[in-house]
XYZ file of C-alpha atoms in Angstrom:
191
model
C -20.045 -38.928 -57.638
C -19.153 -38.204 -54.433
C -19.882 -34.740 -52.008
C -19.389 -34.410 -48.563
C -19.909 -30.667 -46.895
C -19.559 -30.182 -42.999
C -19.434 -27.266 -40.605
C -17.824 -27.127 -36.681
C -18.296 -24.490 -34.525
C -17.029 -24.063 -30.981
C -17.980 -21.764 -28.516
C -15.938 -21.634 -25.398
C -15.014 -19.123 -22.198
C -11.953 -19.165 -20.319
C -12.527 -18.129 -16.416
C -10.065 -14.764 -16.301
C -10.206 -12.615 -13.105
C -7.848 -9.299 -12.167
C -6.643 -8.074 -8.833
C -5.485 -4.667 -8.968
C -4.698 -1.493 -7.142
C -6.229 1.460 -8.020
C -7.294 5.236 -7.223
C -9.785 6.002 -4.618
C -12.600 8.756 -5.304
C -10.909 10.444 -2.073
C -7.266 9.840 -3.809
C -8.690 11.145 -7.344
C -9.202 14.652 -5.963
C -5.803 14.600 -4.284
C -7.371 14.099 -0.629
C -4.703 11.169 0.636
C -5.883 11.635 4.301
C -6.788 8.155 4.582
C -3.623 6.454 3.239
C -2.505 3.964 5.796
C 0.258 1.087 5.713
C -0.690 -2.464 6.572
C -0.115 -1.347 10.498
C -2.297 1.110 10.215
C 0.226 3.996 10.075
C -0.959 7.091 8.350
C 0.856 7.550 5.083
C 2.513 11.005 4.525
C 2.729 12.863 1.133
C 5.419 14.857 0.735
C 5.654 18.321 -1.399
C 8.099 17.663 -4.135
C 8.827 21.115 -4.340
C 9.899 21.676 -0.674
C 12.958 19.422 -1.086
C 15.872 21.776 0.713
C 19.370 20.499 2.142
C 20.245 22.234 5.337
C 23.451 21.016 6.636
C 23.859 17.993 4.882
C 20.291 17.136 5.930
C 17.539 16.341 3.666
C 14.399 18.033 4.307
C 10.683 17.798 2.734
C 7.388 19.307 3.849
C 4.477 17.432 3.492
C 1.426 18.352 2.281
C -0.962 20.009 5.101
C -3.464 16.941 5.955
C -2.056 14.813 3.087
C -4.414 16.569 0.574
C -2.424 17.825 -3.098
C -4.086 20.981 -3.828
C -6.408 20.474 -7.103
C -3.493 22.893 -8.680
C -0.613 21.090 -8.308
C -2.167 18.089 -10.731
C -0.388 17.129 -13.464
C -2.697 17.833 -16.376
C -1.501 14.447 -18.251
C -2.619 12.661 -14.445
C -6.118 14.642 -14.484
C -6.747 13.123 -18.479
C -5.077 9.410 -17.565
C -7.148 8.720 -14.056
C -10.678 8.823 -15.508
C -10.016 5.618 -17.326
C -9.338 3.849 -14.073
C -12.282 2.133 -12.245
C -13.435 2.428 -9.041
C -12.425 0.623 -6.333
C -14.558 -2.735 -6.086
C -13.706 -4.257 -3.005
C -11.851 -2.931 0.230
C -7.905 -2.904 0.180
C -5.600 -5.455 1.925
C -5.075 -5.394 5.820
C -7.420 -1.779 5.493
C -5.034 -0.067 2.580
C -5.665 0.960 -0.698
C -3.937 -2.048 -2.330
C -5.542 -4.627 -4.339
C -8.721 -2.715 -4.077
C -10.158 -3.775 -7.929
C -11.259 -7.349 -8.364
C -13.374 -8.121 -11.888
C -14.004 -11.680 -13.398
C -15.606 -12.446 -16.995
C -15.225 -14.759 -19.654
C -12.415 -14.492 -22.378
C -14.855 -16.148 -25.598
C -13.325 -18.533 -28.205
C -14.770 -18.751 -30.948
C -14.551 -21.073 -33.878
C -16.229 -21.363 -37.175
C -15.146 -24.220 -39.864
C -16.466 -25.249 -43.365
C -15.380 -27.954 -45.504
C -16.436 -29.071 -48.778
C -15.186 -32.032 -51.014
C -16.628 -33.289 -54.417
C -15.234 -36.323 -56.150
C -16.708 -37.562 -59.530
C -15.442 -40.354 -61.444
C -15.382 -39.349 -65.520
C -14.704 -42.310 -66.984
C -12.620 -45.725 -65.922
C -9.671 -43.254 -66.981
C -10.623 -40.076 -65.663
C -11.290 -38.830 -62.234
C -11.109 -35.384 -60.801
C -11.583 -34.114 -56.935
C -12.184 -30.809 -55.432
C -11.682 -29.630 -51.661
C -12.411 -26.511 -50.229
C -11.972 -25.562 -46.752
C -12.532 -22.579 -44.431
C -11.683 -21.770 -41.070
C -12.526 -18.452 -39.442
C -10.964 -18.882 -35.499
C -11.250 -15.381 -32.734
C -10.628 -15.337 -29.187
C -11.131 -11.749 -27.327
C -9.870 -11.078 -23.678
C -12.201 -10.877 -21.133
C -13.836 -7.659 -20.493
C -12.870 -6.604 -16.839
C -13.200 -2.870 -16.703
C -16.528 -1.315 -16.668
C -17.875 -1.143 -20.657
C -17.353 3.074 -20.000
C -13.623 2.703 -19.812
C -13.123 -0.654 -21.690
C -10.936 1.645 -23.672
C -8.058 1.255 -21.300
C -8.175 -2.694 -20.974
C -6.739 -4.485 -23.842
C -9.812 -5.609 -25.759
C -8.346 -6.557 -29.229
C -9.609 -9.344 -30.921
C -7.106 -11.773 -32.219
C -8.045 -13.756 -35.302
C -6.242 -16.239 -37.325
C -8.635 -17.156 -40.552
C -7.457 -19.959 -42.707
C -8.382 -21.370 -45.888
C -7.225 -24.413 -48.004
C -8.191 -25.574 -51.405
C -7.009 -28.404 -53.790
C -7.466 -29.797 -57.038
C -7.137 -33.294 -58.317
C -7.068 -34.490 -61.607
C -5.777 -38.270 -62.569
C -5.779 -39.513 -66.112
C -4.594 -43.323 -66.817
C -3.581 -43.155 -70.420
C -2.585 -47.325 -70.303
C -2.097 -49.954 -67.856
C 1.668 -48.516 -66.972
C 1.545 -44.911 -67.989
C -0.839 -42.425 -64.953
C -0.781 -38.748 -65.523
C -1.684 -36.864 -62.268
C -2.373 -32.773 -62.329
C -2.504 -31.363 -58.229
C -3.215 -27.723 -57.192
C -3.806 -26.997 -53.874
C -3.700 -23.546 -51.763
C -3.350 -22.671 -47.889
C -3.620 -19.708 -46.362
C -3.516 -17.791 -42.944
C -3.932 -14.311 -42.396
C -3.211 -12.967 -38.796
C -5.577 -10.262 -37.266
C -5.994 -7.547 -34.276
């Protein structure tokens, strides 16, 4: 008789880090007064509604001290911005770009079992048995606040696996071996 049984797990993080551009608190309630370029030029927001051709000239007006009144905000914008963070860091060259950086740790995760019996019956007759498991996940890091980790892709991948066989030799004489083999593998995919 023979058994052997083992188990591996691994437990690993992957460094993952995001750079982003999003909405100020002053830019959430529509106040864009302090918009600038990368030179420091004030950025203007136009009325989309004031758009008027006057002699083959395009006109807009822009909004009076760059602030969209509260009801002019699209109600589908008002729902979507509360699921972006706040700004973490100042913007590049004193903008509002790249002004979200996050880091965490994407986990790995892996759990494997394996089992194998062998006995001997007789000096004709010998059977073995393996059975093995293996139960893999990895996540993406978590880099929005835990409030809105809604809007981050958080799914957790998985990829379980599992294998079996069975082994059965019989030597009926000195030429003739019979030999009976099952086995089974499978891998189911999950989100």
């Amino acid at each position: 008789t023979f058994f052997f049984a083992d188990y591996e797990g691994l437990r690993q993080g992957t460094a993952s880090t995001t750079l982003s551009t999003v909405p100020t608190a002053a830019e959430r309630t529509g106040n864009f007064s302090g918009d600038t370029t990368s030179a420091g030029k004030p950025i203007t927001i136009y009325d989309p509604t004031s758009y008027t051709v006057t002699n083959g000239t395009y006109a807009r007006s822009p909004f009076p001290g760059n602030i969209i009144p509260a009801n002019r905000f699209d109600t589908v914008a008002k729902n979507v911005v509360p699921y972006y963070p706040l700004p973490t860091i100042a913007g590049t060259n004193g903008t509002q770009v790249n002004n979200y950086y996050a880091a965490g740790s994407a986990p790995y995760t892996i759990n494997q079992y394996d089992l194998k019996f062998d006995q001997i019956l007789s000096d004709r007759q010998r059977f073995s048995l393996r059975w093995s498991v293996r139960d893999p996940s990895s996540s993406p890091a978590q880099l929005f606040p835990s409030t809105i980790a809604i809007a981050q892709n958080a799914a957790t991948n998985t990829q379980n696996a599992l294998g079996g066989a069975f082994d059965y030799v019989y030597t009926a004489s000195p030429t003739d071996v019979l030999e009976f083999r099952y086995g089974i593998s499978r891998i189911l995919y999950g989100v």
